[in-house]
CSV table of C-alpha atoms in Angstrom, one decimal:
chain,number,residue,atom,x,y,z
A,1,MET,CA,0.0,0.0,0.0
A,2,ASP,CA,2.8,2.4,1.0
A,3,TYR,CA,4.6,1.6,-2.3
A,4,ARG,CA,1.5,2.5,-4.3
A,5,LYS,CA,1.2,5.8,-2.4
A,6,VAL,CA,4.8,6.7,-3.0
A,7,LYS,CA,4.4,5.8,-6.7
A,8,ASP,CA,1.3,7.9,-7.0
A,9,GLN,CA,3.1,10.8,-5.3
A,10,ASP,CA,6.0,10.5,-7.8
A,11,LYS,CA,3.5,10.8,-10.6
A,12,GLU,CA,1.9,13.8,-9.1
A,13,GLU,CA,5.2,15.5,-8.3
A,14,ASP,CA,6.7,14.9,-11.8
A,15,PRO,CA,5.0,17.5,-14.1
A,16,VAL,CA,8.1,17.8,-16.2
A,17,SER,CA,7.5,14.6,-18.2
A,18,ASP,CA,3.9,15.7,-18.7
A,19,ASP,CA,5.0,19.1,-20.0
A,20,ILE,CA,7.5,17.4,-22.4
A,21,GLU,CA,4.8,15.1,-23.8
A,22,THR,CA,2.4,18.1,-24.1
A,23,LEU,CA,5.0,20.1,-26.0
A,24,ARG,CA,5.8,17.1,-28.2
A,25,GLY,CA,2.1,16.8,-29.0
A,26,LYS,CA,1.8,20.5,-29.7
A,27,ASP,CA,4.9,20.5,-31.9
A,28,HIS,CA,3.6,17.5,-33.8
A,29,SER,CA,0.2,19.2,-34.2
A,30,ALA,CA,1.8,22.5,-35.3
A,31,VAL,CA,4.0,20.7,-37.9
A,32,VAL,CA,0.9,18.9,-39.3
A,33,ASN,CA,-1.0,22.1,-39.4
A,34,ASN,CA,1.9,24.0,-41.1
A,35,VAL,CA,2.2,21.2,-43.7
A,36,THR,CA,-1.5,21.3,-44.4
A,37,THR,CA,-1.5,25.1,-44.7
A,38,LEU,CA,1.5,25.0,-47.1
A,39,ALA,CA,-0.2,22.3,-49.2
A,40,GLY,CA,-3.4,24.3,-49.3
A,41,ILE,CA,-1.5,27.5,-50.4
A,42,SER,CA,0.4,25.5,-53.0
A,43,SER,CA,-2.9,24.0,-54.3
A,44,ASN,CA,-4.5,27.4,-54.5
A,45,LYS,CA,-1.6,28.9,-56.3
A,46,SER,CA,-1.7,26.0,-58.8
A,47,GLN,CA,-5.4,26.5,-59.4
A,48,TRP,CA,-5.0,30.3,-59.7
A,49,LYS,CA,-2.2,29.8,-62.3
A,50,ARG,CA,-4.3,27.2,-64.2
A,51,LYS,CA,-7.3,29.5,-64.2
A,52,SER,CA,-5.2,32.5,-65.3
A,53,VAL,CA,-3.7,30.5,-68.3
A,54,VAL,CA,-7.2,29.2,-69.3
A,55,THR,CA,-8.7,32.8,-69.1
A,56,LEU,CA,-5.8,34.3,-71.1
A,57,ALA,CA,-6.0,31.5,-73.8
A,58,LEU,CA,-9.8,31.9,-74.2
A,59,THR,CA,-9.6,35.7,-74.3
A,60,VAL,CA,-6.9,35.6,-77.0
A,61,LEU,CA,-8.6,32.9,-79.1
A,62,THR,CA,-12.0,34.7,-78.8
A,63,SER,CA,-10.7,38.1,-79.7
A,64,SER,CA,-8.5,36.9,-82.6
A,65,GLN,CA,-11.2,34.8,-84.3
A,66,ALA,CA,-13.0,37.7,-86.0
A,67,ILE,CA,-9.7,39.5,-86.6
A,68,LEU,CA,-8.1,36.6,-88.4
A,69,ILE,CA,-11.2,35.9,-90.6
A,70,ASN,CA,-11.3,39.6,-91.6
A,71,TRP,CA,-7.5,39.7,-92.1
A,72,SER,CA,-7.6,36.7,-94.4
A,73,LYS,CA,-9.5,38.6,-97.0
A,74,ARG,CA,-7.7,40.3,-99.9
A,75,ALA,CA,-9.3,43.4,-101.5
A,76,GLY,CA,-12.5,42.4,-99.7
A,77,LYS,CA,-12.6,38.9,-101.0
A,78,TYR,CA,-11.5,35.4,-99.9
A,79,GLU,CA,-8.8,34.2,-102.3
A,80,TYR,CA,-8.9,30.7,-100.7
A,81,SER,CA,-11.8,28.3,-100.4
A,82,VAL,CA,-13.6,28.7,-97.1
A,83,THR,CA,-15.0,25.2,-97.4
A,84,THR,CA,-11.5,23.7,-97.4
A,85,ALA,CA,-10.6,25.9,-94.4
A,86,ASN,CA,-13.6,24.5,-92.5
A,87,PHE,CA,-12.7,21.0,-93.6
A,88,LEU,CA,-9.2,21.4,-92.1
A,89,VAL,CA,-10.6,22.9,-88.9
A,90,GLU,CA,-12.8,19.8,-88.4
A,91,THR,CA,-9.8,17.5,-89.4
A,92,LEU,CA,-7.6,19.2,-86.8
A,93,LYS,CA,-10.3,18.9,-84.1
A,94,CYS,CA,-10.7,15.2,-84.9
A,95,ALA,CA,-6.9,14.7,-84.7
A,96,LEU,CA,-6.8,16.5,-81.3
A,97,SER,CA,-9.6,14.3,-80.0
A,98,LEU,CA,-7.7,11.2,-81.1
A,99,ALA,CA,-4.5,12.4,-79.4
A,100,ALA,CA,-6.5,13.0,-76.2
A,101,LEU,CA,-8.0,9.5,-76.5
A,102,ALA,CA,-4.6,7.9,-77.1
A,103,ARG,CA,-3.3,9.5,-73.9
A,104,ILE,CA,-6.2,8.1,-72.0
A,105,TRP,CA,-5.8,4.7,-73.5
A,106,LYS,CA,-2.1,4.7,-72.5
A,107,ASN,CA,-2.8,5.8,-68.9
A,108,GLU,CA,-6.1,4.0,-68.2
A,109,GLY,CA,-6.5,1.4,-70.9
A,110,VAL,CA,-9.3,0.9,-73.3
A,111,THR,CA,-12.7,0.6,-71.6
A,112,GLU,CA,-16.3,0.5,-72.6
A,113,ASP,CA,-16.7,4.2,-72.1
A,114,ASN,CA,-13.6,5.4,-74.1
A,115,ARG,CA,-13.5,2.9,-77.0
A,116,LEU,CA,-14.3,4.3,-80.4
A,117,THR,CA,-16.3,1.3,-81.6
A,118,THR,CA,-20.0,1.9,-81.0
A,119,THR,CA,-23.5,1.1,-82.2
A,120,LEU,CA,-25.3,2.7,-85.1
A,121,ASP,CA,-28.0,4.0,-82.7
A,122,GLU,CA,-25.4,6.1,-80.8
A,123,VAL,CA,-23.6,7.5,-83.9
A,124,ILE,CA,-26.7,8.3,-85.9
A,125,VAL,CA,-27.5,11.3,-83.8
A,126,TYR,CA,-24.3,13.2,-84.6
A,127,PRO,CA,-25.1,14.3,-88.2
A,128,ILE,CA,-27.7,16.8,-87.1
A,129,PRO,CA,-25.5,19.0,-85.0
A,130,ALA,CA,-22.6,18.5,-87.5
A,131,PHE,CA,-24.8,19.8,-90.3
A,132,LEU,CA,-26.0,22.8,-88.2
A,133,TYR,CA,-22.4,23.7,-87.3
A,134,LEU,CA,-21.5,23.4,-91.1
A,135,ILE,CA,-24.0,26.1,-92.0
A,136,LYS,CA,-23.1,28.3,-89.1
A,137,ASN,CA,-19.4,28.1,-89.8
A,138,LEU,CA,-19.8,29.0,-93.4
A,139,LEU,CA,-22.1,31.9,-92.5
A,140,GLN,CA,-19.4,33.4,-90.3
A,141,TYR,CA,-17.2,34.0,-93.3
A,142,TYR,CA,-20.0,35.7,-95.4
A,143,ILE,CA,-21.3,37.9,-92.6
A,144,PHE,CA,-18.1,40.0,-92.9
A,145,ALA,CA,-19.4,41.4,-96.1
A,146,TYR,CA,-21.9,43.4,-93.9
A,147,VAL,CA,-20.2,43.8,-90.5
A,148,ASP,CA,-16.7,44.6,-89.2
A,149,ALA,CA,-14.8,42.6,-86.7
A,150,PRO,CA,-15.8,44.5,-83.6
A,151,GLY,CA,-19.5,44.5,-84.7
A,152,TYR,CA,-19.3,40.7,-85.3
A,153,GLN,CA,-17.8,40.2,-81.8
A,154,ILE,CA,-20.8,42.0,-80.3
A,155,LEU,CA,-23.5,40.4,-82.5
A,156,LYS,CA,-22.1,37.0,-81.7
A,157,ASN,CA,-23.4,37.3,-78.2
A,158,LEU,CA,-27.0,36.9,-79.6
A,159,ASN,CA,-26.4,33.2,-79.4
A,160,ILE,CA,-26.8,33.6,-75.6
A,161,ILE,CA,-30.4,34.5,-76.2
A,162,SER,CA,-31.1,31.7,-78.6
A,163,THR,CA,-29.4,29.2,-76.5
A,164,GLY,CA,-31.3,30.3,-73.4
A,165,VAL,CA,-34.7,30.2,-75.1
A,166,LEU,CA,-33.9,26.8,-76.7
A,167,TYR,CA,-32.8,25.4,-73.3
A,168,ARG,CA,-36.2,26.4,-72.0
A,169,MET,CA,-38.1,24.9,-74.9
A,170,ILE,CA,-36.1,21.7,-75.5
A,171,LEU,CA,-34.5,20.7,-72.3
A,172,LYS,CA,-37.2,22.3,-70.1
A,173,LYS,CA,-34.7,24.2,-68.0
A,174,ARG,CA,-36.2,27.1,-66.0
A,175,LEU,CA,-34.7,30.5,-66.5
A,176,SER,CA,-34.6,33.1,-63.7
A,177,GLU,CA,-36.2,36.6,-64.0
A,178,ILE,CA,-32.6,38.0,-64.0
A,179,GLN,CA,-31.8,35.9,-67.1
A,180,TRP,CA,-34.9,37.0,-69.0
A,181,ALA,CA,-34.0,40.6,-68.1
A,182,ALA,CA,-30.4,39.9,-69.3
A,183,PHE,CA,-31.7,38.8,-72.7
A,184,ILE,CA,-33.6,42.1,-73.2
A,185,LEU,CA,-30.5,44.1,-72.0
A,186,LEU,CA,-28.3,42.0,-74.3
A,187,PHE,CA,-30.4,42.8,-77.4
A,188,ALA,CA,-30.5,46.4,-76.4
A,189,GLY,CA,-26.7,46.5,-76.0
A,190,CYS,CA,-26.2,44.9,-79.4
A,191,THR,CA,-28.5,47.5,-81.0
A,192,THR,CA,-26.9,50.4,-79.2
A,193,ALA,CA,-23.4,49.4,-80.4
A,194,GLN,CA,-24.6,49.4,-84.0
A,195,LEU,CA,-26.2,52.9,-83.9
A,196,LYS,CA,-24.9,55.3,-86.6
A,197,SER,CA,-25.5,58.9,-85.7
A,198,ASN,CA,-23.8,60.7,-88.6
A,199,SER,CA,-25.7,59.1,-91.5
A,200,ASP,CA,-29.3,58.6,-92.8
A,201,GLN,CA,-28.8,54.9,-92.0
A,202,VAL,CA,-29.8,54.2,-88.4
A,203,LEU,CA,-27.7,51.1,-87.9
A,204,GLU,CA,-24.1,50.4,-88.8
A,205,THR,CA,-24.9,46.8,-89.9
A,206,PRO,CA,-27.5,46.5,-92.7
A,207,ILE,CA,-30.5,44.2,-92.4
A,208,GLN,CA,-28.6,41.4,-94.2
A,209,GLY,CA,-26.0,41.3,-91.5
A,210,TRP,CA,-28.6,41.3,-88.7
A,211,VAL,CA,-30.4,38.4,-90.4
A,212,MET,CA,-27.2,36.4,-90.8
A,213,ALA,CA,-26.3,37.1,-87.2
A,214,ILE,CA,-29.7,36.0,-85.9
A,215,VAL,CA,-29.6,32.8,-88.1
A,216,MET,CA,-26.1,32.0,-86.8
A,217,ALA,CA,-27.2,32.5,-83.3
A,218,LEU,CA,-30.2,30.1,-83.8
A,219,LEU,CA,-28.0,27.5,-85.5
A,220,SER,CA,-25.3,27.8,-82.8
A,221,GLY,CA,-27.9,27.6,-80.0
A,222,PHE,CA,-29.8,24.7,-81.4
A,223,ALA,CA,-26.6,22.7,-82.2
A,224,GLY,CA,-25.3,23.4,-78.7
A,225,VAL,CA,-28.4,22.4,-77.0
A,226,TYR,CA,-28.8,19.3,-79.1
A,227,THR,CA,-25.2,18.3,-78.5
A,228,GLU,CA,-25.6,18.7,-74.8
A,229,ALA,CA,-28.7,16.5,-74.9
A,230,ILE,CA,-26.6,13.8,-76.7
A,231,ILE,CA,-23.8,14.0,-74.1
A,232,LYS,CA,-26.2,13.8,-71.2
A,233,LYS,CA,-28.0,10.8,-72.8
A,234,ARG,CA,-24.7,8.8,-72.1
A,235,PRO,CA,-22.9,10.8,-69.4
A,236,GLN,CA,-20.5,8.0,-68.7
A,237,ARG,CA,-19.2,8.2,-72.3
A,238,ASN,CA,-15.8,9.9,-72.7
A,239,ILE,CA,-16.3,13.4,-74.1
A,240,ASN,CA,-13.4,12.9,-76.6
A,241,VAL,CA,-15.2,9.9,-78.2
A,242,GLN,CA,-18.4,12.0,-78.6
A,243,ASN,CA,-16.4,14.9,-80.0
A,244,PHE,CA,-14.6,12.5,-82.4
A,245,TRP,CA,-17.8,11.3,-84.0
A,246,LEU,CA,-19.1,14.8,-84.2
A,247,TYR,CA,-16.0,16.0,-86.0
A,248,VAL,CA,-16.0,13.0,-88.3
A,249,PHE,CA,-19.4,13.9,-89.6
A,250,GLY,CA,-18.3,17.5,-89.7
A,251,MET,CA,-15.5,16.5,-92.0
A,252,ALA,CA,-17.9,14.5,-94.2
A,253,PHE,CA,-20.3,17.4,-94.6
A,254,ASN,CA,-17.5,19.9,-95.3
A,255,ALA,CA,-16.2,17.4,-98.0
A,256,VAL,CA,-19.6,17.5,-99.6
A,257,ALA,CA,-19.6,21.3,-99.4
A,258,ILE,CA,-16.3,21.4,-101.2
A,259,LEU,CA,-17.7,19.2,-104.0
A,260,ILE,CA,-20.8,21.4,-104.3
A,261,GLN,CA,-19.4,24.9,-103.9
A,262,ASP,CA,-15.7,24.8,-104.7
A,263,PHE,CA,-15.1,21.7,-106.8
A,264,ASP,CA,-13.8,23.6,-109.9
A,265,PRO,CA,-11.5,26.0,-108.0
A,266,VAL,CA,-10.0,23.2,-106.0
A,267,MET,CA,-9.5,21.0,-109.0
A,268,ASN,CA,-8.0,23.8,-111.2
A,269,LYS,CA,-6.0,25.8,-108.6
A,270,GLY,CA,-5.4,23.2,-105.9
A,271,PHE,CA,-6.7,22.5,-102.4
A,272,PHE,CA,-4.4,25.0,-100.7
A,273,HIS,CA,-4.7,27.8,-103.3
A,274,GLY,CA,-4.6,31.2,-101.7
A,275,TYR,CA,-3.5,30.0,-98.4
A,276,SER,CA,-1.1,32.1,-96.2
A,277,PHE,CA,0.3,32.1,-92.7
A,278,ILE,CA,-2.7,34.1,-91.5
A,279,ILE,CA,-5.1,31.5,-92.8
A,280,VAL,CA,-3.1,28.7,-91.1
A,281,LEU,CA,-3.4,30.7,-87.8
A,282,MET,CA,-7.1,31.1,-88.4
A,283,ILE,CA,-7.6,27.4,-88.8
A,284,VAL,CA,-5.6,26.6,-85.7
A,285,ASN,CA,-7.5,29.3,-83.8
A,286,HIS,CA,-10.9,27.8,-84.7
A,287,ALA,CA,-9.7,24.3,-83.7
A,288,LEU,CA,-8.3,25.4,-80.4
A,289,SER,CA,-11.3,27.6,-79.4
A,290,GLY,CA,-13.5,24.5,-78.8
A,291,ILE,CA,-10.8,23.0,-76.6
A,292,ALA,CA,-10.4,26.2,-74.7
A,293,VAL,CA,-14.1,26.2,-73.8
A,294,SER,CA,-13.9,22.6,-72.6
A,295,MET,CA,-10.8,23.6,-70.5
A,296,VAL,CA,-12.9,26.4,-68.9
A,297,MET,CA,-15.6,23.9,-68.0
A,298,LYS,CA,-13.0,21.6,-66.4
A,299,TYR,CA,-10.4,23.9,-64.8
A,300,ALA,CA,-12.3,27.2,-64.3
A,301,ASP,CA,-15.9,28.5,-64.1
A,302,ASN,CA,-18.5,30.3,-66.1
A,303,ILE,CA,-17.3,33.7,-64.9
A,304,VAL,CA,-14.1,33.2,-66.8
A,305,LYS,CA,-16.2,33.0,-70.0
A,306,VAL,CA,-17.8,36.3,-69.1
A,307,TYR,CA,-14.5,38.0,-68.5
A,308,ALA,CA,-13.1,36.5,-71.7
A,309,THR,CA,-16.1,37.7,-73.8
A,310,SER,CA,-16.0,41.2,-72.4
A,311,VAL,CA,-12.2,41.7,-72.8
A,312,ALA,CA,-12.4,40.1,-76.3
A,313,MET,CA,-14.8,42.7,-77.4
A,314,LEU,CA,-12.5,45.5,-76.2
A,315,LEU,CA,-9.3,43.8,-77.7
A,316,THR,CA,-11.0,43.3,-81.1
A,317,ALA,CA,-12.0,46.9,-81.2
A,318,VAL,CA,-8.5,48.1,-80.3
A,319,VAL,CA,-6.7,45.8,-82.8
A,320,SER,CA,-9.2,46.7,-85.5
A,321,VAL,CA,-8.3,50.4,-85.1
A,322,PHE,CA,-4.7,49.7,-86.3
A,323,LEU,CA,-5.4,46.9,-88.8
A,324,PHE,CA,-8.7,47.9,-90.4
A,325,GLN,CA,-9.0,51.6,-89.7
A,326,PHE,CA,-11.9,51.0,-87.4
A,327,HIS,CA,-13.3,54.2,-85.8
A,328,PRO,CA,-15.0,53.4,-82.5
A,329,THR,CA,-18.0,55.6,-81.6
A,330,LEU,CA,-19.6,56.5,-78.3
A,331,SER,CA,-22.5,54.2,-79.1
A,332,PHE,CA,-20.2,51.3,-79.7
A,333,PHE,CA,-18.5,51.7,-76.3
A,334,LEU,CA,-21.8,52.2,-74.5
A,335,GLY,CA,-23.3,49.1,-76.3
A,336,SER,CA,-20.2,47.0,-75.4
A,337,ILE,CA,-20.6,47.9,-71.7
A,338,VAL,CA,-24.3,47.0,-71.8
A,339,VAL,CA,-23.6,43.7,-73.5
A,340,SER,CA,-20.9,42.9,-70.9
A,341,VAL,CA,-23.3,43.7,-68.1
A,342,ALA,CA,-26.0,41.5,-69.7
A,343,VAL,CA,-23.6,38.6,-70.2
A,344,TYR,CA,-22.6,38.9,-66.5
A,345,LEU,CA,-26.2,39.0,-65.3
A,346,HIS,CA,-27.1,36.0,-67.4
A,347,SER,CA,-24.1,34.1,-65.8
A,348,VAL,CA,-24.9,35.0,-62.2
A,349,GLY,CA,-28.7,34.8,-62.5
A,350,LYS,CA,-28.9,31.0,-62.9
A,351,VAL,CA,-31.7,29.3,-61.1
A,352,GLN,CA,-30.4,27.6,-57.9
A,353,ARG,CA,-31.6,24.0,-57.6
């Protein structure tokens, strides 16, 4: 009994060892917390850098798209075949999708979800959006007969309205009141940017340009909604497989367009007649733009698209001043601001589920 008392007293009178153990525990906890904090900071920095790169890439690609198309003309005409350019765009997209799949096959192996072999029922749905994109992509060349690069960059935002309305009609997605208001504001901004004060003509862009812009917006919106419906029908299917089949049909339709529209020029002058370094850049730009959008969906968020759209309108206007003698007006800047605000409101006004 006495031995137990002495032992208990020794434990009570020996706080040094307890303090040492406590300090060790605190040191260990502090080290773990510091490592976790550093890892979190490193991860945040990595995400910030990745988002910055994606934002910069999307902004440059979006702003340079209209500039390169306009720059590829000589004396107001395209000396090359636009159908061959579209065909090469689809071919490059197809090759990039195959390269992405090859990387996946190497790292993960071939599975049911990433194999190219598929059923006719799955593939038969891709010709519809491929054909719609064909018409839309051809129209984007011919619209420059009626609109300049900055005007095109603004009018291109009309596809937000068409996509939103078609989402509501086809996919039955509910739109918020803010989004409906954003549609009205967006159309008002596009109209304001096109106002012409020093002429009898009210709008900078003639009626033909507006009709083509609206048709392009409807085609782009319907093709986008239809493609999303296809993707969501088999959500487990690898996106690169779905893109591959979409681009294969795009190549096929563009090949038919070459035969119908540019068969004689291609046969007499050659497939690459009239091509230049600018046209090569334009083709690469069109191919990479789709990849940049998918990278935004994966590594960033929708706000990045808003910033890229707004900055692209400004960059296109600034570059056009030096390349195409574009003279920006007050109505253009006011319209650009209204369009940017409308795009932002549409982005943040999504219905919360």
